[in-house]
Amino acid sequence: MTVDGTRITRAERQAQTRERLVEVACELFLTEGYAATPLDKVALTAGFSKGAVYSNFSGKEELCLAVLDSLHAEQIEGIVEAFSARTDLDSRIDAFVEWARRSVGTPRYTALEVEFAAAARHSPFVARELVKRHRDMRAMAAGLITQIAEEEGIELALTPDQAATSLLSLGIGMGAMRSLDATIDVSVFAAAIRSLVRPKAQ
Amino acid sequence: MTVDGTRITRAERQAQTRERLVEVACELFLTEGYAATPLDKVALTAGFSKGAVYSNFSGKEELCLAVLDSLHAEQIEGIVEAFSARTDLDSRIDAFVEWARRSVGTPRYTALEVEFAAAARHSPFVARELVKRHRDMRAMAAGLITQIAEEEGIELALTPDQAATSLLSLGIGMGAMRSLDATIDVSVFAAAIRSLVRPKAQ
DNA sequence: CGACTCAGATACCGATAGTATCCGAAATGT
DNA sequence: ACATTTCGGATACTATCGGTATCTGAGTCG
């Protein structure tokens, strides 16, 4: 009820705090790593104290889950965009590989996800949450694959679900390897995709 | 120079200590995870104090590298054995998939490797060591693939190195996923291998 | 047999995730 | 409008763990 024009409710303020914390945590987790980033540092960089983290998240794990959510959203957007240009199959694959070149391994999405998965595997809650997200990703990929197969009039050698699982595995594996050995070329990805997606009979 | 028959030199004793530490660390790292296993616990379980670890290894990281080495040796042995039965390509792939079913994801080799890689990525030394091991694995796989292709008289759609990289990525990715979601079936692995290894012109 | 070495033990330090408690401003009721 | 309650965030503290410094006693060598 202040006379000030910048009226802000308590919930709004907290939402801002939360958002800012996720933003900063994302930045730091990606560059420094999950375990290597102290909560203190996240909080202080965001301009708060550790208390702010604990009144917005149950702990470091839940904060990281929020970070992963925002990253997943970003990744899905990128993938869908790569495929949405409706030209022929080859240029779609090229677009996807181009996306992969920019996004797989170098910003360490997968490294983070995979470090977190391993480090937090003792927690049944975290495990469940991660599995849920993986299944969503897989379903999304499978849907995209069927859609594209239909549009291009292709019959695939693998079921959409198998193809999705393969591509996700490939992405995770290559992301993990590339995050510590940048010399690994994603062109392998292209070749693998082409042979996975190659139509069944010729 | 004791009268006791069990004469043992100091170096031998130390080698035993080292071996025992690696053994126990392997067990614990695989079941509990790298970060979640205190060095104290490793040392005490092995019947020593933490001092023993530090007089045999530069620290936790080097201990884990030793663990990974023993695991790599074991894995390579399993893979080579799976392929060494010289029958037709299909049954070789079946044997490999059977190995994968037993070894990918469930004993958490990859989870450990990948957690370690992510957690220790800030250390240039560790990064170099891991990259070295990856390249060895890749070279080994590529060699195996060329050999098999020759024996079976097959011309591959991918270069041996590309195929090796793809398979390694697939293995890492599926290992990571399966270590927290056991419902993922390795049969996908079989399908992926078949389409990656499929001969070029029919 | 005496001096030395070094594998392993003990004691300590610093960092960090998590907990308990506190404070003050916003929300609420009268 | 004022008193009361609520609760987001701050502060202070604890527990755990990797790493370092120092010590000790059995094994080694002159």
Short mmCIF file of C-alpha atoms (C1' of nucleotides) in Angstrom, two decimals:
data_model
loop_
_atom_site.label_atom_id
_atom_site.label_comp_id
_atom_site.label_asym_id
_atom_site.label_seq_id
_atom_site.Cartn_x
_atom_site.Cartn_y
_atom_site.Cartn_z
CA MET A 1 0.00 0.00 0.00
CA THR A 2 2.89 2.35 -0.50
CA VAL A 3 2.48 5.45 -2.62
CA ASP A 4 5.29 4.13 -4.77
CA GLY A 5 4.34 3.15 -8.29
CA THR A 6 6.39 -0.07 -8.26
CA ARG A 7 3.84 -2.06 -6.31
CA ILE A 8 4.84 -5.64 -6.09
CA THR A 9 3.23 -8.49 -4.27
CA ARG A 10 5.24 -10.80 -2.08
CA ALA A 11 4.59 -13.78 -4.35
CA GLU A 12 5.79 -11.84 -7.38
CA ARG A 13 8.94 -10.84 -5.58
CA GLN A 14 9.60 -14.46 -4.64
CA ALA A 15 8.99 -15.62 -8.19
CA GLN A 16 11.60 -13.13 -9.36
CA THR A 17 14.04 -14.41 -6.77
CA ARG A 18 13.45 -17.98 -7.82
CA GLU A 19 13.87 -17.18 -11.48
CA ARG A 20 17.06 -15.28 -10.87
CA LEU A 21 18.47 -18.14 -8.80
CA VAL A 22 17.72 -20.66 -11.54
CA GLU A 23 19.29 -18.38 -14.12
CA VAL A 24 22.50 -17.95 -12.15
CA ALA A 25 22.63 -21.61 -11.15
CA CYS A 26 22.25 -22.60 -14.79
CA GLU A 27 25.15 -20.42 -15.81
CA LEU A 28 27.39 -21.68 -13.01
CA PHE A 29 26.44 -25.35 -13.18
CA LEU A 30 27.15 -25.40 -16.91
CA THR A 31 30.52 -23.69 -16.67
CA GLU A 32 31.82 -25.06 -13.38
CA GLY A 33 29.88 -28.27 -12.93
CA TYR A 34 27.23 -29.30 -10.44
CA ALA A 35 29.33 -30.60 -7.59
CA ALA A 36 31.99 -27.95 -8.09
CA THR A 37 29.54 -25.08 -7.64
CA PRO A 38 28.87 -24.14 -4.00
CA LEU A 39 25.34 -23.06 -3.17
CA ASP A 40 26.82 -20.00 -1.50
CA LYS A 41 28.28 -18.90 -4.78
CA VAL A 42 24.99 -19.28 -6.61
CA ALA A 43 23.15 -17.31 -3.96
CA LEU A 44 25.74 -14.55 -3.64
CA THR A 45 26.16 -14.16 -7.41
CA ALA A 46 22.41 -13.74 -7.68
CA GLY A 47 22.60 -11.13 -4.95
CA PHE A 48 21.07 -13.18 -2.15
CA SER A 49 22.18 -15.34 0.71
CA LYS A 50 21.98 -19.10 0.94
CA GLY A 51 18.76 -18.72 2.88
CA ALA A 52 17.04 -17.56 -0.30
CA VAL A 53 17.89 -20.85 -1.97
CA TYR A 54 16.46 -22.89 0.86
CA SER A 55 13.24 -20.93 0.99
CA ASN A 56 12.71 -21.47 -2.74
CA PHE A 57 13.97 -25.03 -3.14
CA SER A 58 14.23 -28.04 -0.90
CA GLY A 59 17.97 -28.09 -1.57
CA LYS A 60 20.64 -28.17 -4.22
CA GLU A 61 19.06 -31.11 -6.01
CA GLU A 62 15.72 -29.46 -6.56
CA LEU A 63 17.46 -26.31 -7.75
CA CYS A 64 19.31 -28.38 -10.32
CA LEU A 65 16.08 -30.04 -11.44
CA ALA A 66 14.67 -26.58 -12.11
CA VAL A 67 17.80 -25.74 -14.09
CA LEU A 68 17.48 -28.92 -16.12
CA ASP A 69 13.86 -28.10 -16.86
CA SER A 70 14.76 -24.77 -18.36
CA LEU A 71 17.55 -26.38 -20.37
CA HIS A 72 15.26 -29.10 -21.65
CA ALA A 73 12.75 -26.55 -22.82
CA GLU A 74 15.52 -24.75 -24.67
CA GLN A 75 16.82 -27.93 -26.28
CA ILE A 76 13.42 -29.10 -27.41
CA GLU A 77 12.82 -25.74 -28.98
CA GLY A 78 16.09 -26.00 -30.88
CA ILE A 79 15.40 -29.49 -32.14
CA VAL A 80 11.87 -28.79 -33.25
CA GLU A 81 13.04 -25.67 -35.01
CA ALA A 82 15.78 -27.60 -36.81
CA PHE A 83 13.23 -30.00 -38.22
CA SER A 84 10.41 -27.58 -38.83
CA ALA A 85 11.82 -26.16 -42.05
CA ARG A 86 9.86 -28.34 -44.42
CA THR A 87 12.27 -29.18 -47.13
CA ASP A 88 13.65 -32.58 -47.98
CA LEU A 89 14.93 -35.16 -45.53
CA ASP A 90 18.59 -34.49 -46.20
CA SER A 91 18.46 -30.81 -45.46
CA ARG A 92 16.43 -31.55 -42.34
CA ILE A 93 19.12 -33.89 -41.16
CA ASP A 94 21.71 -31.28 -42.05
CA ALA A 95 19.83 -28.72 -39.98
CA PHE A 96 19.68 -31.14 -37.09
CA VAL A 97 23.37 -31.94 -37.31
CA GLU A 98 24.10 -28.25 -37.42
CA TRP A 99 22.09 -27.86 -34.24
CA ALA A 100 23.99 -30.79 -32.74
CA ARG A 101 27.31 -29.21 -33.65
CA ARG A 102 26.36 -26.10 -31.72
CA SER A 103 24.56 -27.80 -28.85
CA VAL A 104 25.92 -31.26 -28.17
CA GLY A 105 28.82 -31.34 -25.78
CA THR A 106 30.13 -27.83 -25.95
CA PRO A 107 27.65 -26.14 -23.74
CA ARG A 108 27.74 -28.97 -21.28
CA TYR A 109 24.05 -29.75 -21.06
CA THR A 110 24.58 -33.47 -21.09
CA ALA A 111 27.63 -33.32 -18.88
CA LEU A 112 25.54 -31.53 -16.30
CA GLU A 113 22.58 -33.82 -16.64
CA VAL A 114 24.68 -36.89 -16.48
CA GLU A 115 26.81 -35.70 -13.58
CA PHE A 116 23.66 -34.84 -11.72
CA ALA A 117 22.06 -38.16 -12.54
CA ALA A 118 25.05 -40.06 -11.24
CA ALA A 119 25.67 -37.88 -8.23
CA ALA A 120 22.05 -37.83 -7.14
CA ARG A 121 21.21 -41.40 -7.94
CA HIS A 122 20.88 -42.30 -4.27
CA SER A 123 17.80 -40.13 -4.07
CA PRO A 124 14.70 -42.00 -5.27
CA PHE A 125 12.91 -38.72 -5.74
CA VAL A 126 15.53 -37.33 -8.08
CA ALA A 127 15.76 -40.61 -9.95
CA ARG A 128 12.01 -40.59 -10.56
CA GLU A 129 12.06 -37.00 -11.73
CA LEU A 130 14.89 -37.65 -14.17
CA VAL A 131 13.26 -40.75 -15.57
CA LYS A 132 10.06 -38.78 -16.09
CA ARG A 133 11.96 -36.16 -18.07
CA HIS A 134 13.75 -38.78 -20.16
CA ARG A 135 10.49 -40.43 -21.07
CA ASP A 136 9.06 -37.09 -22.11
CA MET A 137 12.09 -36.39 -24.27
CA ARG A 138 11.86 -39.83 -25.82
CA ALA A 139 8.17 -39.48 -26.53
CA MET A 140 8.77 -36.08 -28.06
CA ALA A 141 11.55 -37.44 -30.26
CA ALA A 142 9.48 -40.44 -31.31
CA GLY A 143 6.60 -38.15 -32.23
CA LEU A 144 8.85 -35.93 -34.25
CA ILE A 145 10.29 -38.93 -36.05
CA THR A 146 6.91 -40.41 -36.98
CA GLN A 147 5.73 -37.04 -38.15
CA ILE A 148 8.74 -36.54 -40.34
CA ALA A 149 8.57 -40.08 -41.68
CA GLU A 150 4.99 -39.45 -42.67
CA GLU A 151 5.71 -36.11 -44.27
CA GLU A 152 8.59 -37.53 -46.23
CA GLY A 153 6.75 -40.73 -47.04
CA ILE A 154 9.43 -42.92 -45.54
CA GLU A 155 9.23 -46.25 -43.80
CA LEU A 156 11.89 -46.60 -41.13
CA ALA A 157 14.10 -49.55 -40.35
CA LEU A 158 13.55 -49.01 -36.61
CA THR A 159 10.33 -48.30 -34.78
CA PRO A 160 9.99 -44.61 -33.86
CA ASP A 161 10.54 -45.47 -30.22
CA GLN A 162 13.68 -47.46 -30.97
CA ALA A 163 14.96 -44.69 -33.19
CA ALA A 164 14.22 -42.12 -30.49
CA THR A 165 15.99 -44.16 -27.84
CA SER A 166 18.98 -44.63 -30.13
CA LEU A 167 19.22 -40.96 -30.96
CA LEU A 168 18.86 -39.93 -27.33
CA SER A 169 21.55 -42.40 -26.31
CA LEU A 170 23.79 -41.19 -29.09
CA GLY A 171 23.23 -37.61 -28.00
CA ILE A 172 23.97 -38.34 -24.38
CA GLY A 173 27.00 -40.43 -25.17
CA MET A 174 28.45 -37.98 -27.65
CA GLY A 175 27.68 -35.09 -25.35
CA ALA A 176 29.51 -36.77 -22.53
CA MET A 177 32.52 -37.62 -24.69
CA ARG A 178 32.67 -34.28 -26.45
CA SER A 179 32.45 -32.37 -23.21
CA LEU A 180 35.92 -33.59 -22.38
CA ASP A 181 37.29 -34.31 -25.83
CA ALA A 182 36.26 -31.57 -28.21
CA THR A 183 38.13 -33.21 -31.08
CA ILE A 184 35.32 -35.72 -31.51
CA ASP A 185 33.45 -34.61 -34.55
CA VAL A 186 29.68 -34.54 -34.68
CA SER A 187 29.78 -35.56 -38.32
CA VAL A 188 29.67 -39.04 -36.87
CA PHE A 189 26.28 -38.05 -35.61
CA ALA A 190 25.18 -37.29 -39.14
CA ALA A 191 26.38 -40.62 -40.45
CA ALA A 192 24.75 -42.46 -37.58
CA ILE A 193 21.47 -40.66 -38.06
CA ARG A 194 21.44 -41.35 -41.76
CA SER A 195 21.95 -45.03 -41.23
CA LEU A 196 19.44 -45.19 -38.38
CA VAL A 197 16.82 -43.26 -40.26
CA ARG A 198 17.51 -44.84 -43.59
CA PRO A 199 14.31 -46.17 -45.13
CA LYS A 200 13.73 -49.86 -44.73
CA ALA A 201 13.67 -51.25 -48.24
CA GLN A 202 16.26 -49.15 -50.09
CA MET B 1 64.83 -61.33 8.09
CA THR B 2 62.34 -62.82 10.51
CA VAL B 3 62.35 -66.50 11.20
CA ASP B 4 58.78 -66.53 9.98
CA GLY B 5 58.22 -68.35 6.72
CA THR B 6 55.93 -65.63 5.33
CA ARG B 7 58.75 -63.35 4.33
CA ILE B 8 57.46 -60.38 2.53
CA THR B 9 59.24 -57.37 1.21
CA ARG B 10 58.00 -53.91 1.91
CA ALA B 11 57.23 -53.24 -1.75
CA GLU B 12 55.18 -56.42 -1.97
CA ARG B 13 53.22 -55.46 1.09
CA GLN B 14 52.49 -52.06 -0.42
CA ALA B 15 51.40 -53.60 -3.69
CA GLN B 16 48.94 -55.77 -1.78
CA THR B 17 47.62 -52.72 0.03
CA ARG B 18 47.18 -50.87 -3.21
CA GLU B 19 45.41 -53.75 -4.86
CA ARG B 20 43.08 -54.22 -1.92
CA LEU B 21 42.24 -50.51 -1.91
CA VAL B 22 41.38 -50.55 -5.61
CA GLU B 23 39.26 -53.64 -5.12
CA VAL B 24 37.25 -52.14 -2.27
CA ALA B 25 36.99 -48.76 -3.97
CA CYS B 26 35.67 -50.43 -7.11
CA GLU B 27 32.99 -52.23 -5.15
CA LEU B 28 31.94 -49.10 -3.26
CA PHE B 29 32.17 -46.64 -6.17
CA LEU B 30 29.97 -48.89 -8.28
CA THR B 31 27.32 -49.44 -5.65
CA GLU B 32 27.29 -46.07 -3.90
CA GLY B 33 28.72 -43.72 -6.50
CA TYR B 34 31.97 -41.80 -6.66
CA ALA B 35 31.05 -38.62 -4.82
CA ALA B 36 28.89 -40.47 -2.33
CA THR B 37 31.72 -42.71 -1.18
CA PRO B 38 33.99 -41.17 1.47
CA LEU B 39 37.65 -42.04 1.26
CA ASP B 40 37.49 -42.94 4.93
CA LYS B 41 35.00 -45.65 4.16
CA VAL B 42 37.14 -47.13 1.41
CA ALA B 43 40.18 -47.19 3.64
CA LEU B 44 38.40 -48.57 6.71
CA THR B 45 36.52 -51.23 4.72
CA ALA B 46 39.84 -52.34 3.31
CA GLY B 47 41.22 -52.48 6.84
CA PHE B 48 43.42 -49.41 6.66
CA SER B 49 43.30 -45.76 7.53
CA LYS B 50 43.00 -42.87 5.12
CA GLY B 51 46.75 -42.46 5.30
CA ALA B 52 47.14 -45.68 3.34
CA VAL B 53 45.20 -44.19 0.46
CA TYR B 54 47.35 -41.11 0.35
CA SER B 55 50.59 -43.02 0.41
CA ASN B 56 49.43 -45.12 -2.54
CA PHE B 57 47.57 -42.54 -4.60
CA SER B 58 47.81 -38.81 -5.05
CA GLY B 59 44.18 -38.57 -3.97
CA LYS B 60 40.66 -39.76 -4.64
CA GLU B 61 40.88 -38.99 -8.34
CA GLU B 62 43.90 -41.16 -8.98
CA LEU B 63 42.33 -43.96 -6.98
CA CYS B 64 39.29 -43.76 -9.21
CA LEU B 65 41.45 -43.81 -12.33
CA ALA B 66 42.96 -47.06 -11.08
CA VAL B 67 39.47 -48.43 -10.53
CA LEU B 68 38.42 -47.40 -14.04
CA ASP B 69 41.47 -49.11 -15.46
CA SER B 70 40.55 -52.42 -13.91
CA LEU B 71 36.96 -52.03 -15.10
CA HIS B 72 38.08 -51.18 -18.63
CA ALA B 73 40.20 -54.28 -18.77
CA GLU B 74 37.23 -56.35 -17.69
CA GLN B 75 34.92 -54.75 -20.25
CA ILE B 76 37.32 -55.17 -23.13
CA GLU B 77 37.74 -58.79 -22.23
CA GLY B 78 33.97 -59.28 -22.28
CA ILE B 79 33.54 -57.57 -25.64
CA VAL B 80 36.36 -59.39 -27.33
CA GLU B 81 35.06 -62.67 -26.00
CA ALA B 82 31.57 -61.92 -27.29
CA PHE B 83 32.91 -61.45 -30.79
CA SER B 84 35.56 -64.11 -30.79
CA ALA B 85 33.17 -67.01 -31.42
CA ARG B 86 33.64 -67.18 -35.14
CA THR B 87 30.25 -67.90 -36.47
CA ASP B 88 28.13 -65.66 -38.67
CA LEU B 89 27.60 -61.94 -38.18
CA ASP B 90 24.13 -62.29 -36.71
CA SER B 91 25.12 -64.60 -33.91
CA ARG B 92 28.11 -62.40 -33.18
CA ILE B 93 25.82 -59.44 -32.84
CA ASP B 94 23.53 -61.54 -30.67
CA ALA B 95 26.45 -62.45 -28.44
CA PHE B 96 27.41 -58.81 -28.18
CA VAL B 97 23.87 -57.76 -27.33
CA GLU B 98 23.75 -60.49 -24.72
CA TRP B 99 26.93 -59.07 -23.23
CA ALA B 100 25.38 -55.61 -23.36
CA ARG B 101 22.28 -56.84 -21.59
CA ARG B 102 24.41 -58.07 -18.73
CA SER B 103 26.94 -55.26 -18.68
CA VAL B 104 25.48 -52.00 -19.92
CA GLY B 105 23.89 -49.94 -17.24
CA THR B 106 23.18 -52.45 -14.54
CA PRO B 107 26.58 -52.70 -13.04
CA ARG B 108 27.08 -49.00 -13.21
CA TYR B 109 30.36 -48.85 -15.07
CA THR B 110 29.29 -46.02 -17.28
CA ALA B 111 27.49 -44.19 -14.51
CA LEU B 112 30.73 -44.21 -12.54
CA GLU B 113 32.88 -43.23 -15.48
CA VAL B 114 30.59 -40.48 -16.49
CA GLU B 115 30.07 -39.13 -12.97
CA PHE B 116 33.80 -39.12 -12.52
CA ALA B 117 34.37 -37.43 -15.85
CA ALA B 118 31.94 -34.69 -15.01
CA ALA B 119 32.99 -34.26 -11.41
CA ALA B 120 36.69 -34.21 -12.19
CA ARG B 121 36.52 -32.21 -15.38
CA HIS B 122 38.21 -29.22 -13.76
CA SER B 123 41.38 -31.25 -13.45
CA PRO B 124 43.38 -31.14 -16.70
CA PHE B 125 45.29 -34.21 -15.60
CA VAL B 126 42.19 -36.30 -15.14
CA ALA B 127 40.69 -35.01 -18.37
CA ARG B 128 43.81 -36.05 -20.27
CA GLU B 129 43.83 -39.48 -18.69
CA LEU B 130 40.17 -40.08 -19.52
CA VAL B 131 40.58 -38.91 -23.10
CA LYS B 132 43.53 -41.27 -23.45
CA ARG B 133 41.40 -44.18 -22.26
CA HIS B 134 38.54 -43.24 -24.58
CA ARG B 135 40.83 -43.14 -27.55
CA ASP B 136 42.19 -46.55 -26.64
CA MET B 137 38.70 -47.95 -26.37
CA ARG B 138 37.75 -46.38 -29.67
CA ALA B 139 40.82 -47.72 -31.40
CA MET B 140 40.15 -51.15 -29.97
CA ALA B 141 36.55 -51.08 -31.15
CA ALA B 142 37.54 -49.81 -34.58
CA GLY B 143 40.09 -52.60 -34.87
CA LEU B 144 37.56 -55.19 -33.87
CA ILE B 145 35.07 -53.83 -36.37
CA THR B 146 37.51 -53.88 -39.29
CA GLN B 147 38.60 -57.36 -38.39
CA ILE B 148 35.04 -58.63 -38.28
CA ALA B 149 34.12 -56.83 -41.46
CA GLU B 150 37.03 -58.54 -43.17
CA GLU B 151 36.23 -61.94 -41.77
CA GLU B 152 32.61 -61.62 -42.78
CA GLY B 153 33.45 -60.05 -46.11
CA ILE B 154 31.34 -56.99 -45.45
CA GLU B 155 31.76 -53.43 -46.59
CA LEU B 156 30.44 -50.99 -44.00
CA ALA B 157 28.32 -47.89 -44.45
CA LEU B 158 30.44 -46.02 -41.91
CA THR B 159 34.20 -45.94 -41.54
CA PRO B 160 35.41 -48.19 -38.73
CA ASP B 161 36.29 -45.15 -36.67
CA GLN B 162 32.87 -43.61 -37.17
CA ALA B 163 31.21 -46.89 -36.33
CA ALA B 164 33.37 -47.25 -33.22
CA THR B 165 32.55 -43.74 -32.08
CA SER B 166 28.87 -44.34 -32.66
CA LEU B 167 28.86 -47.60 -30.75
CA LEU B 168 30.84 -46.12 -27.88
CA SER B 169 28.45 -43.19 -27.71
CA LEU B 170 25.50 -45.52 -27.81
CA GLY B 171 27.01 -47.60 -25.04
CA ILE B 172 27.72 -44.61 -22.86
CA GLY B 173 24.33 -43.07 -23.47
CA MET B 174 22.41 -46.27 -22.91
CA GLY B 175 24.51 -47.09 -19.88
CA ALA B 176 23.75 -43.72 -18.38
CA MET B 177 20.04 -43.99 -19.10
CA ARG B 178 19.70 -47.61 -18.03
CA SER B 179 21.54 -46.99 -14.79
CA LEU B 180 18.55 -45.00 -13.61
CA ASP B 181 15.81 -46.49 -15.75
CA ALA B 182 16.21 -50.23 -15.99
CA THR B 183 13.11 -50.54 -18.14
CA ILE B 184 15.03 -49.36 -21.18
CA ASP B 185 15.63 -52.41 -23.26
CA VAL B 186 18.98 -53.14 -24.83
CA SER B 187 17.28 -54.69 -27.82
CA VAL B 188 17.41 -51.17 -29.17
CA PHE B 189 21.13 -51.66 -29.10
CA ALA B 190 20.80 -54.65 -31.40
CA ALA B 191 18.65 -52.76 -33.89
CA ALA B 192 21.00 -49.81 -33.84
CA ILE B 193 24.03 -52.01 -34.35
CA ARG B 194 22.42 -53.81 -37.23
CA SER B 195 21.62 -50.60 -39.02
CA LEU B 196 25.03 -49.09 -38.27
CA VAL B 197 26.90 -52.17 -39.36
CA ARG B 198 24.68 -52.92 -42.28
CA PRO B 199 26.75 -53.41 -45.44
CA LYS B 200 26.90 -50.46 -47.75
CA ALA B 201 25.30 -51.61 -50.99
CA GLN B 202 22.80 -54.14 -49.70
"C1'" DC C 1 73.61 -53.25 15.85
"C1'" DG C 2 72.73 -48.45 15.11
"C1'" DA C 3 70.96 -44.99 11.74
"C1'" DC C 4 67.69 -44.23 8.21
"C1'" DT C 5 63.49 -44.78 5.37
"C1'" DC C 6 58.96 -44.81 4.39
"C1'" DA C 7 54.06 -47.18 4.55
"C1'" DG C 8 50.58 -46.27 7.09
"C1'" DA C 9 48.24 -43.93 11.41
"C1'" DT C 10 46.68 -39.77 13.79
"C1'" DA C 11 45.46 -35.14 14.24
"C1'" DC C 12 44.13 -31.27 12.13
"C1'" DC C 13 42.24 -27.71 8.49
"C1'" DG C 14 39.08 -25.74 5.07
"C1'" DA C 15 35.18 -26.08 2.31
"C1'" DT C 16 30.44 -26.85 1.83
"C1'" DA C 17 25.49 -28.86 2.19
"C1'" DG C 18 22.13 -28.62 5.26
"C1'" DT C 19 19.58 -26.93 9.81
"C1'" DA C 20 17.98 -23.78 13.39
"C1'" DT C 21 16.94 -19.48 14.46
"C1'" DC C 22 16.04 -14.79 13.70
"C1'" DC C 23 14.35 -10.34 11.54
"C1'" DG C 24 11.62 -7.09 9.25
"C1'" DA C 25 8.47 -5.99 5.79
"C1'" DA C 26 4.21 -7.29 3.65
"C1'" DA C 27 -0.25 -9.22 4.41
"C1'" DT C 28 -4.41 -9.54 7.35
"C1'" DG C 29 -7.94 -8.44 10.75
"C1'" DT C 30 -10.40 -5.26 13.52
"C1'" DA D 1 -4.88 3.28 11.09
"C1'" DC D 2 -2.94 0.37 14.08
"C1'" DA D 3 -1.92 -4.29 16.16
"C1'" DT D 4 -1.02 -9.03 14.91
"C1'" DT D 5 0.41 -12.63 12.10
"C1'" DT D 6 2.97 -14.56 8.30
"C1'" DC D 7 6.91 -15.79 5.90
"C1'" DG D 8 10.91 -14.71 2.46
"C1'" DG D 9 15.29 -14.17 3.15
"C1'" DA D 10 19.58 -13.42 6.42
"C1'" DT D 11 22.70 -15.14 9.99
"C1'" DA D 12 24.84 -18.46 12.81
"C1'" DC D 13 25.89 -22.99 13.53
"C1'" DT D 14 26.69 -28.26 12.70
"C1'" DA D 15 28.30 -32.35 10.30
"C1'" DT D 16 30.80 -34.40 6.77
"C1'" DC D 17 34.59 -35.08 3.89
"C1'" DG D 18 38.89 -34.32 1.00
"C1'" DG D 19 43.30 -33.05 1.75
"C1'" DT D 20 47.74 -31.79 4.55
"C1'" DA D 21 51.12 -32.06 8.32
"C1'" DT D 22 53.15 -34.69 11.45
"C1'" DC D 23 54.28 -38.81 13.75
"C1'" DT D 24 55.68 -43.75 14.56
"C1'" DG D 25 57.46 -48.14 14.26
"C1'" DA D 26 58.64 -51.96 11.45
"C1'" DG D 27 61.72 -52.98 7.73
"C1'" DT D 28 66.12 -51.80 5.30
"C1'" DC D 29 70.98 -50.85 4.86
"C1'" DG D 30 75.74 -49.47 6.30
#
